Short mmCIF file of N, CA, C and O in Angstrom, two decimals:
data_model
loop_
_atom_site.label_atom_id
_atom_site.label_comp_id
_atom_site.label_asym_id
_atom_site.label_seq_id
_atom_site.Cartn_x
_atom_site.Cartn_y
_atom_site.Cartn_z
N MET A 1073 -9.66 -37.46 0.62
CA MET A 1073 -9.46 -36.16 0.29
C MET A 1073 -9.97 -35.59 -0.85
O MET A 1073 -9.38 -35.28 -1.76
N PRO A 1074 -11.34 -35.52 -0.94
CA PRO A 1074 -12.00 -35.37 -2.17
C PRO A 1074 -11.76 -33.71 -2.65
O PRO A 1074 -11.66 -33.27 -3.75
N VAL A 1075 -11.54 -32.70 -1.50
CA VAL A 1075 -11.42 -31.36 -2.15
C VAL A 1075 -9.93 -31.14 -2.66
O VAL A 1075 -9.57 -30.59 -3.45
N ARG A 1076 -8.89 -31.93 -2.05
CA ARG A 1076 -7.52 -31.97 -2.60
C ARG A 1076 -7.63 -32.45 -3.65
O ARG A 1076 -6.91 -31.82 -4.77
N SER A 1077 -8.25 -33.57 -4.25
CA SER A 1077 -8.31 -34.08 -5.44
C SER A 1077 -8.86 -33.23 -6.52
O SER A 1077 -8.33 -32.93 -7.66
N ALA A 1078 -9.97 -32.54 -6.05
CA ALA A 1078 -10.50 -31.59 -6.94
C ALA A 1078 -9.67 -30.38 -7.22
O ALA A 1078 -9.42 -29.88 -8.41
N VAL A 1079 -8.94 -29.84 -6.30
CA VAL A 1079 -7.86 -28.88 -6.65
C VAL A 1079 -6.84 -29.31 -7.43
O VAL A 1079 -6.56 -28.56 -8.56
N LEU A 1080 -6.21 -30.41 -7.28
CA LEU A 1080 -5.30 -31.05 -8.13
C LEU A 1080 -5.78 -31.35 -9.50
O LEU A 1080 -4.83 -30.78 -10.50
N ALA A 1081 -6.99 -31.63 -9.69
CA ALA A 1081 -7.36 -31.93 -10.97
C ALA A 1081 -7.67 -30.64 -11.52
O ALA A 1081 -7.45 -30.38 -12.90
N ALA A 1082 -8.05 -29.63 -11.29
CA ALA A 1082 -8.37 -28.37 -11.75
C ALA A 1082 -6.98 -27.68 -12.11
O ALA A 1082 -7.02 -27.08 -13.02
N ALA A 1083 -6.11 -27.87 -11.33
CA ALA A 1083 -4.75 -27.32 -11.55
C ALA A 1083 -4.20 -27.99 -12.72
O ALA A 1083 -3.51 -27.40 -13.63
N ALA A 1084 -4.18 -29.14 -12.60
CA ALA A 1084 -3.81 -30.08 -13.92
C ALA A 1084 -4.44 -29.78 -15.36
O ALA A 1084 -3.74 -29.40 -16.30
N GLY A 1085 -5.59 -29.45 -15.17
CA GLY A 1085 -6.54 -29.24 -16.46
C GLY A 1085 -6.12 -27.84 -17.02
O GLY A 1085 -5.99 -27.55 -18.06
N ALA A 1086 -5.82 -26.62 -16.04
CA ALA A 1086 -5.45 -25.59 -16.22
C ALA A 1086 -4.08 -25.43 -16.91
O ALA A 1086 -3.85 -24.79 -17.89
N ALA A 1087 -3.13 -26.47 -16.50
CA ALA A 1087 -1.82 -26.52 -16.92
C ALA A 1087 -1.70 -26.99 -18.41
O ALA A 1087 -1.00 -26.77 -19.12
N LEU A 1088 -2.87 -27.64 -18.86
CA LEU A 1088 -3.04 -28.22 -20.09
C LEU A 1088 -2.91 -27.08 -21.17
O LEU A 1088 -2.78 -27.19 -22.38
N PHE A 1089 -3.48 -25.88 -20.65
CA PHE A 1089 -3.88 -24.81 -21.68
C PHE A 1089 -2.80 -23.96 -21.89
O PHE A 1089 -2.69 -23.04 -22.55
N LEU A 1090 -1.75 -24.23 -21.06
CA LEU A 1090 -0.52 -23.13 -20.96
C LEU A 1090 0.15 -23.30 -22.20
O LEU A 1090 0.48 -22.22 -22.69
N PRO A 1091 0.48 -24.57 -22.70
CA PRO A 1091 1.25 -24.50 -23.85
C PRO A 1091 0.50 -23.96 -25.09
O PRO A 1091 1.15 -23.34 -26.03
N ALA A 1092 -0.77 -23.74 -25.01
CA ALA A 1092 -1.45 -23.12 -25.99
C ALA A 1092 -1.63 -21.87 -26.08
O ALA A 1092 -1.99 -21.05 -27.13
N ALA A 1093 -1.39 -21.17 -25.08
CA ALA A 1093 -1.36 -19.68 -24.79
C ALA A 1093 -0.27 -19.12 -25.88
O ALA A 1093 0.55 -19.55 -26.01
N PRO A 1094 -0.81 -17.83 -26.56
CA PRO A 1094 0.00 -17.25 -27.58
C PRO A 1094 1.22 -16.63 -26.83
O PRO A 1094 1.23 -16.22 -25.48
N ALA A 1095 2.42 -16.71 -27.48
CA ALA A 1095 3.54 -15.99 -26.98
C ALA A 1095 3.53 -14.63 -26.80
O ALA A 1095 2.79 -14.02 -27.40
N ALA A 1096 4.18 -14.02 -25.82
CA ALA A 1096 4.08 -12.55 -25.58
C ALA A 1096 4.57 -11.67 -26.73
O ALA A 1096 5.71 -12.18 -27.26
N THR A 1097 4.12 -10.77 -27.25
CA THR A 1097 4.62 -9.93 -28.22
C THR A 1097 5.27 -8.82 -27.58
O THR A 1097 5.16 -8.39 -26.40
N ALA A 1098 6.16 -7.96 -28.29
CA ALA A 1098 6.75 -6.80 -27.76
C ALA A 1098 5.83 -5.81 -27.60
O ALA A 1098 4.81 -5.83 -27.93
N ALA A 1099 6.17 -5.01 -26.35
CA ALA A 1099 5.20 -3.80 -25.94
C ALA A 1099 4.99 -2.84 -26.97
O ALA A 1099 6.01 -2.61 -27.77
N SER A 1100 3.76 -2.59 -27.25
CA SER A 1100 3.37 -1.52 -28.06
C SER A 1100 3.87 -0.15 -27.55
O SER A 1100 4.38 -0.05 -26.26
N THR A 1101 3.67 0.95 -28.42
CA THR A 1101 4.17 2.17 -27.93
C THR A 1101 3.15 2.83 -27.06
O THR A 1101 3.37 3.94 -26.21
N ASP A 1102 1.95 2.29 -27.09
CA ASP A 1102 0.90 2.65 -25.95
C ASP A 1102 1.14 2.26 -24.69
O ASP A 1102 1.03 1.00 -24.57
N THR A 1103 1.41 3.06 -23.63
CA THR A 1103 1.54 2.63 -22.46
C THR A 1103 0.23 2.45 -21.73
O THR A 1103 -0.50 3.28 -21.54
N PRO A 1104 -0.13 1.22 -21.21
CA PRO A 1104 -1.34 1.04 -20.36
C PRO A 1104 -1.35 2.01 -19.29
O PRO A 1104 -0.36 2.21 -18.57
N ALA A 1105 -2.67 2.43 -18.96
CA ALA A 1105 -2.97 3.17 -17.89
C ALA A 1105 -2.86 2.46 -16.39
O ALA A 1105 -3.16 1.35 -16.44
N VAL A 1106 -2.17 3.22 -15.53
CA VAL A 1106 -1.95 2.70 -14.23
C VAL A 1106 -3.37 2.57 -13.60
O VAL A 1106 -4.12 3.90 -13.73
N THR A 1107 -3.92 1.46 -13.10
CA THR A 1107 -5.19 1.31 -12.53
C THR A 1107 -4.98 1.48 -10.81
O THR A 1107 -5.71 1.75 -10.26
N GLU A 1108 -3.82 1.12 -10.51
CA GLU A 1108 -3.71 0.90 -8.95
C GLU A 1108 -2.26 1.37 -8.55
O GLU A 1108 -1.51 1.00 -8.92
N SER A 1109 -2.29 2.45 -7.64
CA SER A 1109 -0.99 2.74 -7.13
C SER A 1109 -1.19 3.68 -6.00
O SER A 1109 -2.31 4.20 -5.50
N VAL A 1110 0.00 3.76 -5.37
CA VAL A 1110 0.26 4.74 -4.16
C VAL A 1110 1.57 5.40 -4.18
O VAL A 1110 2.45 4.88 -4.51
N THR A 1111 1.30 6.65 -3.82
CA THR A 1111 2.70 7.48 -3.70
C THR A 1111 2.88 8.14 -2.32
O THR A 1111 2.06 8.12 -1.68
N VAL A 1112 4.14 8.58 -2.10
CA VAL A 1112 4.47 9.11 -0.85
C VAL A 1112 5.11 10.49 -1.15
O VAL A 1112 5.97 10.43 -1.90
N ASP A 1113 4.56 11.55 -0.44
CA ASP A 1113 5.30 12.75 -0.83
C ASP A 1113 6.63 12.94 -0.06
O ASP A 1113 6.74 12.02 0.91
N ARG A 1114 7.66 13.43 -0.83
CA ARG A 1114 9.09 13.41 -0.41
C ARG A 1114 9.24 14.15 0.98
O ARG A 1114 10.25 14.18 1.64
N THR A 1115 8.37 14.93 1.45
CA THR A 1115 8.39 15.65 2.56
C THR A 1115 7.10 15.28 3.84
O THR A 1115 5.90 15.38 3.25
N GLY A 1116 7.60 14.97 4.98
CA GLY A 1116 6.58 14.65 5.92
C GLY A 1116 6.77 15.81 7.15
O GLY A 1116 7.73 16.45 6.94
N ARG A 1117 5.86 15.94 8.04
CA ARG A 1117 6.00 16.75 9.24
C ARG A 1117 6.17 16.11 10.49
O ARG A 1117 5.25 15.19 10.79
N VAL A 1118 6.70 16.61 11.54
CA VAL A 1118 6.90 16.13 12.91
C VAL A 1118 6.65 17.44 13.55
O VAL A 1118 7.56 18.36 13.60
N ALA A 1119 5.93 17.36 14.47
CA ALA A 1119 5.64 18.50 15.45
C ALA A 1119 6.27 18.41 16.74
O ALA A 1119 6.78 17.08 16.89
N ALA A 1120 6.59 19.22 17.62
CA ALA A 1120 7.22 19.31 18.74
C ALA A 1120 6.47 18.23 19.91
O ALA A 1120 7.24 17.58 20.51
N ASP A 1121 5.26 18.22 19.47
CA ASP A 1121 4.35 17.25 20.43
C ASP A 1121 4.45 15.79 19.91
O ASP A 1121 3.69 14.97 20.47
N GLY A 1122 5.04 15.49 18.94
CA GLY A 1122 5.48 14.24 18.46
C GLY A 1122 4.43 13.83 17.36
O GLY A 1122 4.32 12.70 16.97
N THR A 1123 3.41 14.74 17.03
CA THR A 1123 2.37 14.53 15.99
C THR A 1123 3.28 14.48 14.62
O THR A 1123 4.05 15.46 14.21
N VAL A 1124 3.10 13.26 13.72
CA VAL A 1124 3.73 13.08 12.50
C VAL A 1124 2.50 13.23 11.42
O VAL A 1124 1.31 12.56 11.64
N THR A 1125 2.89 13.73 10.41
CA THR A 1125 1.77 13.91 9.20
C THR A 1125 2.61 13.57 7.77
O THR A 1125 3.62 13.95 7.69
N LEU A 1126 1.99 12.48 7.23
CA LEU A 1126 2.59 11.95 5.93
C LEU A 1126 1.43 11.97 4.92
O LEU A 1126 0.44 11.87 5.32
N THR A 1127 1.74 12.43 3.58
CA THR A 1127 0.79 12.68 2.75
C THR A 1127 1.36 11.94 1.33
O THR A 1127 2.41 11.61 1.10
N GLY A 1128 0.16 11.80 0.45
CA GLY A 1128 0.46 11.40 -0.88
C GLY A 1128 -0.60 11.12 -1.75
O GLY A 1128 -1.59 11.63 -1.41
N THR A 1129 -0.49 10.21 -2.58
CA THR A 1129 -1.71 10.08 -3.50
C THR A 1129 -2.04 8.50 -3.64
O THR A 1129 -1.09 7.77 -3.22
N TYR A 1130 -3.20 8.11 -4.05
CA TYR A 1130 -3.42 6.74 -4.39
C TYR A 1130 -4.59 6.83 -5.46
O TYR A 1130 -5.21 7.78 -5.70
N ARG A 1131 -4.70 5.55 -6.31
CA ARG A 1131 -5.52 5.26 -6.97
C ARG A 1131 -5.76 3.83 -7.07
O ARG A 1131 -4.99 3.00 -6.99
N CYS A 1132 -6.97 3.36 -6.98
CA CYS A 1132 -7.58 2.22 -7.10
C CYS A 1132 -8.94 1.96 -7.78
O CYS A 1132 -9.56 2.99 -8.13
N THR A 1133 -8.94 0.81 -8.33
CA THR A 1133 -10.33 0.50 -9.00
C THR A 1133 -11.23 -0.32 -8.09
O THR A 1133 -10.98 -0.41 -6.86
N ALA A 1134 -12.38 -0.88 -8.68
CA ALA A 1134 -13.29 -1.50 -7.71
C ALA A 1134 -12.98 -2.34 -6.64
O ALA A 1134 -11.87 -2.98 -6.81
N ALA A 1135 -13.39 -2.23 -5.38
CA ALA A 1135 -12.98 -3.21 -4.33
C ALA A 1135 -14.40 -3.78 -3.72
O ALA A 1135 -15.36 -3.24 -3.91
N ASP A 1136 -14.05 -4.91 -3.17
CA ASP A 1136 -15.38 -5.67 -2.57
C ASP A 1136 -15.43 -5.20 -1.04
O ASP A 1136 -16.46 -5.37 -0.57
N GLY A 1137 -14.40 -4.98 -0.42
CA GLY A 1137 -14.32 -4.60 0.97
C GLY A 1137 -13.81 -3.12 1.17
O GLY A 1137 -13.44 -2.48 0.22
N ALA A 1138 -13.64 -2.91 2.32
CA ALA A 1138 -13.06 -1.66 2.87
C ALA A 1138 -11.46 -1.46 2.40
O ALA A 1138 -10.84 -2.69 2.69
N VAL A 1139 -11.28 -0.40 2.01
CA VAL A 1139 -9.77 -0.18 1.38
C VAL A 1139 -9.18 1.07 2.17
O VAL A 1139 -9.95 2.06 2.37
N PHE A 1140 -8.11 0.99 2.56
CA PHE A 1140 -7.18 2.05 3.46
C PHE A 1140 -5.79 2.11 2.90
O PHE A 1140 -5.16 1.35 2.24
N VAL A 1141 -5.19 3.20 3.14
CA VAL A 1141 -4.20 3.48 2.85
C VAL A 1141 -3.49 3.75 4.22
O VAL A 1141 -3.70 4.53 5.19
N SER A 1142 -2.54 2.70 4.35
CA SER A 1142 -1.77 2.84 5.80
C SER A 1142 -0.09 3.08 5.57
O SER A 1142 0.30 2.98 4.30
N SER A 1143 0.40 3.75 6.61
CA SER A 1143 1.83 4.17 6.46
C SER A 1143 2.68 4.03 7.70
O SER A 1143 1.96 3.82 8.80
N VAL A 1144 3.98 3.60 7.43
CA VAL A 1144 4.93 3.51 8.80
C VAL A 1144 6.10 4.09 8.30
O VAL A 1144 6.38 4.23 7.27
N VAL A 1145 6.69 4.77 9.29
CA VAL A 1145 7.90 5.43 9.22
C VAL A 1145 9.12 4.74 10.07
O VAL A 1145 8.60 4.47 11.15
N ARG A 1146 10.21 5.04 9.31
CA ARG A 1146 11.32 4.49 10.33
C ARG A 1146 12.50 5.57 10.10
O ARG A 1146 12.66 6.18 8.95
N GLN A 1147 13.21 5.59 10.95
CA GLN A 1147 14.30 6.74 10.93
C GLN A 1147 15.29 6.23 11.90
O GLN A 1147 15.33 5.72 12.90
N GLY A 1148 16.67 6.79 11.36
CA GLY A 1148 18.00 6.58 12.26
C GLY A 1148 18.63 5.13 12.12
O GLY A 1148 18.30 4.42 11.05
N ASP A 1149 19.61 5.00 13.05
CA ASP A 1149 20.35 3.67 13.00
C ASP A 1149 19.49 2.70 13.18
O ASP A 1149 19.87 1.62 12.70
N ASP A 1150 18.43 2.54 14.03
CA ASP A 1150 17.65 1.34 14.48
C ASP A 1150 16.37 1.39 13.44
O ASP A 1150 15.48 1.69 13.93
N SER A 1151 16.78 0.97 12.33
CA SER A 1151 15.85 0.98 11.37
C SER A 1151 14.77 0.05 11.35
O SER A 1151 13.96 -0.13 10.66
N SER A 1152 14.88 -0.96 12.29
CA SER A 1152 14.07 -1.95 12.55
C SER A 1152 12.73 -1.39 13.40
O SER A 1152 11.73 -2.11 13.49
N VAL A 1153 12.97 -0.32 14.01
CA VAL A 1153 11.68 0.20 14.74
C VAL A 1153 10.81 0.88 13.51
O VAL A 1153 11.39 2.03 13.18
N ARG A 1154 9.69 0.61 13.58
CA ARG A 1154 8.83 1.18 12.37
C ARG A 1154 7.38 1.72 13.36
O ARG A 1154 7.02 0.94 14.19
N HIS A 1155 7.12 3.02 12.96
CA HIS A 1155 6.09 3.67 13.79
C HIS A 1155 4.91 3.75 12.74
O HIS A 1155 5.04 4.32 11.86
N GLY A 1156 3.62 3.08 13.08
CA GLY A 1156 2.45 3.38 12.35
C GLY A 1156 1.96 4.66 12.27
O GLY A 1156 2.00 5.10 13.47
N ILE A 1157 1.61 5.12 11.20
CA ILE A 1157 1.27 6.57 11.12
C ILE A 1157 -0.20 6.63 10.59
O ILE A 1157 -0.35 6.57 9.40
N GLY A 1158 -1.38 6.44 11.49
CA GLY A 1158 -2.57 6.43 10.73
C GLY A 1158 -2.98 5.62 9.68
O GLY A 1158 -2.20 4.81 9.41
N GLY A 1159 -4.19 5.92 9.26
CA GLY A 1159 -4.84 5.28 8.26
C GLY A 1159 -5.72 6.00 7.61
O GLY A 1159 -6.59 6.62 8.32
N THR A 1160 -6.01 6.01 6.44
CA THR A 1160 -7.04 6.57 5.65
C THR A 1160 -7.79 5.77 4.75
O THR A 1160 -7.46 4.95 3.98
N ARG A 1161 -9.25 5.99 4.82
CA ARG A 1161 -10.08 5.17 4.05
C ARG A 1161 -9.87 5.67 2.59
O ARG A 1161 -9.99 6.81 2.34
N ALA A 1162 -9.89 4.65 1.69
CA ALA A 1162 -9.68 4.81 0.23
C ALA A 1162 -11.12 4.68 -0.27
O ALA A 1162 -11.90 3.81 -0.10
N VAL A 1163 -11.21 5.67 -1.39
CA VAL A 1163 -12.32 5.45 -2.52
C VAL A 1163 -11.76 4.85 -3.83
O VAL A 1163 -10.83 5.57 -4.38
N CYS A 1164 -12.36 3.68 -4.17
CA CYS A 1164 -11.69 3.03 -5.32
C CYS A 1164 -12.62 3.32 -6.41
O CYS A 1164 -13.46 2.56 -6.88
N ASP A 1165 -12.35 4.45 -7.09
CA ASP A 1165 -13.33 4.91 -8.24
C ASP A 1165 -12.60 4.83 -9.57
O ASP A 1165 -12.93 5.39 -10.51
N GLY A 1166 -11.21 4.62 -9.48
CA GLY A 1166 -10.43 4.83 -10.62
C GLY A 1166 -9.60 6.21 -10.69
O GLY A 1166 -8.71 6.36 -11.79
N LYS A 1167 -10.04 7.10 -9.90
CA LYS A 1167 -9.36 8.33 -10.02
C LYS A 1167 -8.45 8.43 -8.92
O LYS A 1167 -8.41 7.86 -8.09
N GLU A 1168 -7.48 9.51 -9.04
CA GLU A 1168 -6.38 9.71 -8.25
C GLU A 1168 -6.84 10.74 -7.01
O GLU A 1168 -7.74 11.62 -7.27
N HIS A 1169 -6.67 10.21 -5.88
CA HIS A 1169 -7.09 10.99 -4.64
C HIS A 1169 -5.55 11.44 -3.77
O HIS A 1169 -4.88 10.62 -3.76
N ARG A 1170 -6.00 12.27 -3.06
CA ARG A 1170 -4.85 12.57 -1.86
C ARG A 1170 -5.09 11.92 -0.66
O ARG A 1170 -6.36 11.53 -0.41
N TRP A 1171 -4.11 11.40 0.24
CA TRP A 1171 -4.19 10.79 1.32
C TRP A 1171 -3.40 11.51 2.32
O TRP A 1171 -2.53 12.21 1.95
N THR A 1172 -3.75 11.61 3.50
CA THR A 1172 -2.99 12.28 4.73
C THR A 1172 -3.30 11.37 6.00
O THR A 1172 -4.38 11.17 6.41
N ASN A 1173 -2.16 11.07 6.48
CA ASN A 1173 -2.08 10.11 7.68
C ASN A 1173 -1.34 10.94 8.81
O ASN A 1173 -0.31 11.42 8.58
N THR A 1174 -2.09 10.76 9.95
CA THR A 1174 -1.43 11.67 11.09
C THR A 1174 -1.55 10.78 12.26
O THR A 1174 -2.53 10.12 12.44
N GLY A 1175 -0.43 10.71 12.87
CA GLY A 1175 -0.62 10.00 14.42
C GLY A 1175 0.37 10.66 15.12
O GLY A 1175 1.42 11.33 14.85
N THR A 1176 0.30 10.35 16.63
CA THR A 1176 1.19 11.12 17.72
C THR A 1176 1.94 10.05 18.27
O THR A 1176 1.35 9.05 18.95
N LEU A 1177 3.15 10.23 18.28
CA LEU A 1177 4.25 9.36 18.99
C LEU A 1177 4.91 10.12 20.10
O LEU A 1177 4.52 11.27 20.38
N SER A 1178 5.50 9.29 21.13
CA SER A 1178 6.02 9.91 22.12
C SER A 1178 7.11 10.94 21.63
O SER A 1178 7.60 10.79 20.45
N THR A 1179 7.18 12.13 22.56
CA THR A 1179 7.91 13.15 21.95
C THR A 1179 9.47 12.72 21.77
O THR A 1179 9.80 11.94 22.76
N GLY A 1180 10.02 13.06 20.81
CA GLY A 1180 11.24 12.64 20.43
C GLY A 1180 11.66 11.34 19.80
O GLY A 1180 12.71 10.84 19.30
N ALA A 1181 10.33 10.67 19.57
CA ALA A 1181 10.58 9.22 18.60
C ALA A 1181 11.04 9.42 17.36
O ALA A 1181 11.79 8.73 16.76
N LEU A 1182 10.59 10.67 16.69
CA LEU A 1182 10.95 10.86 15.43
C LEU A 1182 11.51 12.40 15.55
O LEU A 1182 10.95 13.17 16.19
N LYS A 1183 12.63 12.74 14.60
CA LYS A 1183 13.07 14.16 14.58
C LYS A 1183 13.10 14.56 13.21
O LYS A 1183 13.16 13.78 12.22
N PRO A 1184 13.16 15.86 13.05
CA PRO A 1184 13.39 16.47 11.60
C PRO A 1184 14.67 15.77 11.00
O PRO A 1184 15.53 15.70 11.69
N GLY A 1185 14.60 15.41 9.75
CA GLY A 1185 15.66 14.70 9.17
C GLY A 1185 15.06 13.61 8.21
O GLY A 1185 13.95 13.44 7.89
N ALA A 1186 16.27 12.99 7.73
CA ALA A 1186 15.79 11.96 6.64
C ALA A 1186 15.09 10.64 7.51
O ALA A 1186 15.30 10.51 8.66
N ALA A 1187 14.21 10.21 6.84
CA ALA A 1187 13.27 9.18 7.16
C ALA A 1187 13.03 8.28 5.94
O ALA A 1187 13.33 8.43 4.89
N HIS A 1188 12.40 6.99 6.36
CA HIS A 1188 11.75 6.12 5.12
C HIS A 1188 10.37 5.84 5.47
O HIS A 1188 10.20 5.40 6.66
N VAL A 1189 9.68 6.02 4.64
CA VAL A 1189 8.13 5.68 4.65
C VAL A 1189 7.78 4.57 3.68
O VAL A 1189 8.38 4.25 2.71
N GLU A 1190 6.92 3.55 4.16
CA GLU A 1190 6.20 2.70 3.53
C GLU A 1190 4.84 2.91 3.55
O GLU A 1190 4.24 2.82 4.78
N ALA A 1191 4.16 3.13 2.34
CA ALA A 1191 2.67 3.31 2.32
C ALA A 1191 2.22 2.24 1.60
O ALA A 1191 2.74 1.49 0.78
N THR A 1192 1.06 1.63 2.00
CA THR A 1192 0.22 0.41 1.76
C THR A 1192 -1.07 0.62 0.96
O THR A 1192 -1.86 1.31 1.99
N LEU A 1193 -1.75 0.31 0.13
CA LEU A 1193 -3.13 0.20 -0.30
C LEU A 1193 -3.69 -1.01 -0.16
O LEU A 1193 -3.26 -1.72 -0.91
N MET A 1194 -4.51 -1.19 1.04
CA MET A 1194 -4.86 -2.57 1.35
C MET A 1194 -6.44 -2.68 1.57
O MET A 1194 -7.08 -1.77 2.19
N GLU A 1195 -7.12 -3.69 0.96
CA GLU A 1195 -8.29 -3.97 1.01
C GLU A 1195 -8.64 -4.90 2.18
O GLU A 1195 -7.84 -6.11 2.34
N LEU A 1196 -9.65 -4.96 2.96
CA LEU A 1196 -10.00 -6.03 3.78
C LEU A 1196 -11.25 -6.86 3.23
O LEU A 1196 -12.29 -6.12 3.11
N ARG A 1197 -11.00 -8.03 2.42
CA ARG A 1197 -12.22 -8.65 1.91
C ARG A 1197 -12.70 -9.70 2.91
O ARG A 1197 -12.04 -10.43 3.62
N ILE A 1198 -13.87 -9.90 2.91
CA ILE A 1198 -14.74 -10.73 3.92
C ILE A 1198 -14.55 -12.22 3.04
O ILE A 1198 -15.29 -12.33 1.93
N THR A 1199 -14.00 -13.30 3.50
CA THR A 1199 -13.79 -14.30 3.11
C THR A 1199 -14.46 -15.46 4.27
O THR A 1199 -13.73 -15.40 5.23
N SER A 1200 -15.44 -16.03 3.98
CA SER A 1200 -16.18 -16.92 5.07
C SER A 1200 -16.48 -16.05 6.24
O SER A 1200 -17.61 -15.38 6.08
N VAL A 1201 -15.69 -16.29 7.15
CA VAL A 1201 -15.99 -15.39 8.23
C VAL A 1201 -14.98 -14.24 8.84
O VAL A 1201 -15.19 -13.11 9.14
N LEU A 1202 -13.70 -14.35 8.26
CA LEU A 1202 -12.62 -13.42 8.57
C LEU A 1202 -12.43 -12.52 7.48
O LEU A 1202 -12.32 -12.72 6.33
N PRO A 1203 -12.17 -11.32 7.94
CA PRO A 1203 -11.55 -10.31 6.85
C PRO A 1203 -9.99 -10.62 6.71
O PRO A 1203 -9.11 -10.64 7.54
N LEU A 1204 -9.81 -10.81 5.38
CA LEU A 1204 -8.24 -11.00 4.89
C LEU A 1204 -7.84 -9.88 4.07
O LEU A 1204 -8.33 -9.41 3.41
N PRO A 1205 -6.49 -9.73 4.23
CA PRO A 1205 -5.76 -8.20 3.51
C PRO A 1205 -5.76 -8.65 2.22
O PRO A 1205 -5.02 -9.95 1.79
N SER A 1206 -5.90 -7.87 1.23
CA SER A 1206 -5.75 -7.81 -0.18
C SER A 1206 -4.90 -6.81 -0.52
O SER A 1206 -5.47 -5.59 -0.50
N PHE A 1207 -3.72 -6.81 -0.84
CA PHE A 1207 -2.77 -5.71 -1.49
C PHE A 1207 -3.15 -5.13 -2.70
O PHE A 1207 -2.88 -5.83 -3.73
N HIS A 1208 -3.26 -3.87 -2.87
CA HIS A 1208 -3.68 -3.33 -4.13
C HIS A 1208 -2.24 -2.61 -4.61
O HIS A 1208 -1.91 -2.71 -5.80
N ALA A 1209 -1.52 -1.88 -3.79
CA ALA A 1209 -0.24 -1.15 -4.08
C ALA A 1209 0.63 -0.92 -2.72
O ALA A 1209 -0.15 -0.95 -1.74
N ARG A 1210 1.96 -0.75 -3.18
CA ARG A 1210 2.68 -0.51 -2.02
C ARG A 1210 3.74 0.46 -2.66
O ARG A 1210 4.49 0.35 -3.73
N LYS A 1211 4.27 1.21 -1.82
CA LYS A 1211 5.41 2.37 -1.86
C LYS A 1211 6.57 2.46 -0.96
O LYS A 1211 5.84 2.58 0.20
N ASP A 1212 7.74 2.51 -1.22
CA ASP A 1212 8.72 2.91 -0.30
C ASP A 1212 9.33 4.01 -0.94
O ASP A 1212 9.56 4.39 -2.11
N GLN A 1213 9.57 5.00 0.31
CA GLN A 1213 10.01 6.24 -0.24
C GLN A 1213 10.85 6.91 0.99
O GLN A 1213 10.39 7.03 2.00
N ASP A 1214 12.10 7.40 0.43
CA ASP A 1214 12.98 8.02 1.38
C ASP A 1214 12.31 9.55 1.35
O ASP A 1214 11.80 10.05 0.41
N VAL A 1215 12.06 10.06 2.64
CA VAL A 1215 11.51 11.37 2.85
C VAL A 1215 12.41 12.20 3.75
O VAL A 1215 13.33 11.68 4.43
N LYS A 1216 11.93 13.35 3.72
CA LYS A 1216 12.47 14.42 4.80
C LYS A 1216 11.48 14.98 5.69
O LYS A 1216 10.52 15.43 5.45
N LEU A 1217 11.88 14.65 7.04
CA LEU A 1217 10.74 15.19 7.90
C LEU A 1217 11.26 16.34 8.35
O LEU A 1217 12.33 16.99 8.63
N VAL A 1218 10.25 17.32 8.23
CA VAL A 1218 10.61 18.81 8.67
C VAL A 1218 9.60 19.36 9.80
O VAL A 1218 8.66 18.59 10.37
N ALA A 1219 10.10 20.02 10.58
CA ALA A 1219 9.42 20.60 11.98
C ALA A 1219 8.29 21.24 11.41
O ALA A 1219 8.21 22.11 10.52
N GLY A 1220 7.07 21.09 12.13
CA GLY A 1220 5.93 21.76 11.82
C GLY A 1220 4.79 21.38 12.34
O GLY A 1220 3.95 20.56 12.48
#
């Protein structure tokens, strides 16, 4: 198994340098800039026909593959039921951008009121043949769905 041996050798070699690494110092008063993030607005919309709209912001740096902001929402006692609500193509230029995801569910699947949204900033990287997900940022947010 030459590949396995090479991986083990590389890991062992890297481990030799760990004790030589300098100890972490106390954080400075300068807070580093956030380079990748995703937020969810505290209010979403659900229309009478089942159309759900969720919004927020995102920021990401350079990416090799396509990057998307995806969102899922859940509501009520059966919180195991999650509804995917659209996906927005992201521009990873280091600037903050707005995202809006819209999806139509069966009428009555979600109602105005308390809900929980999970937003994910994810890149599809091409490795060998298959695109594999690479997660840049994730946010869980309690929201209020309003009629609209």
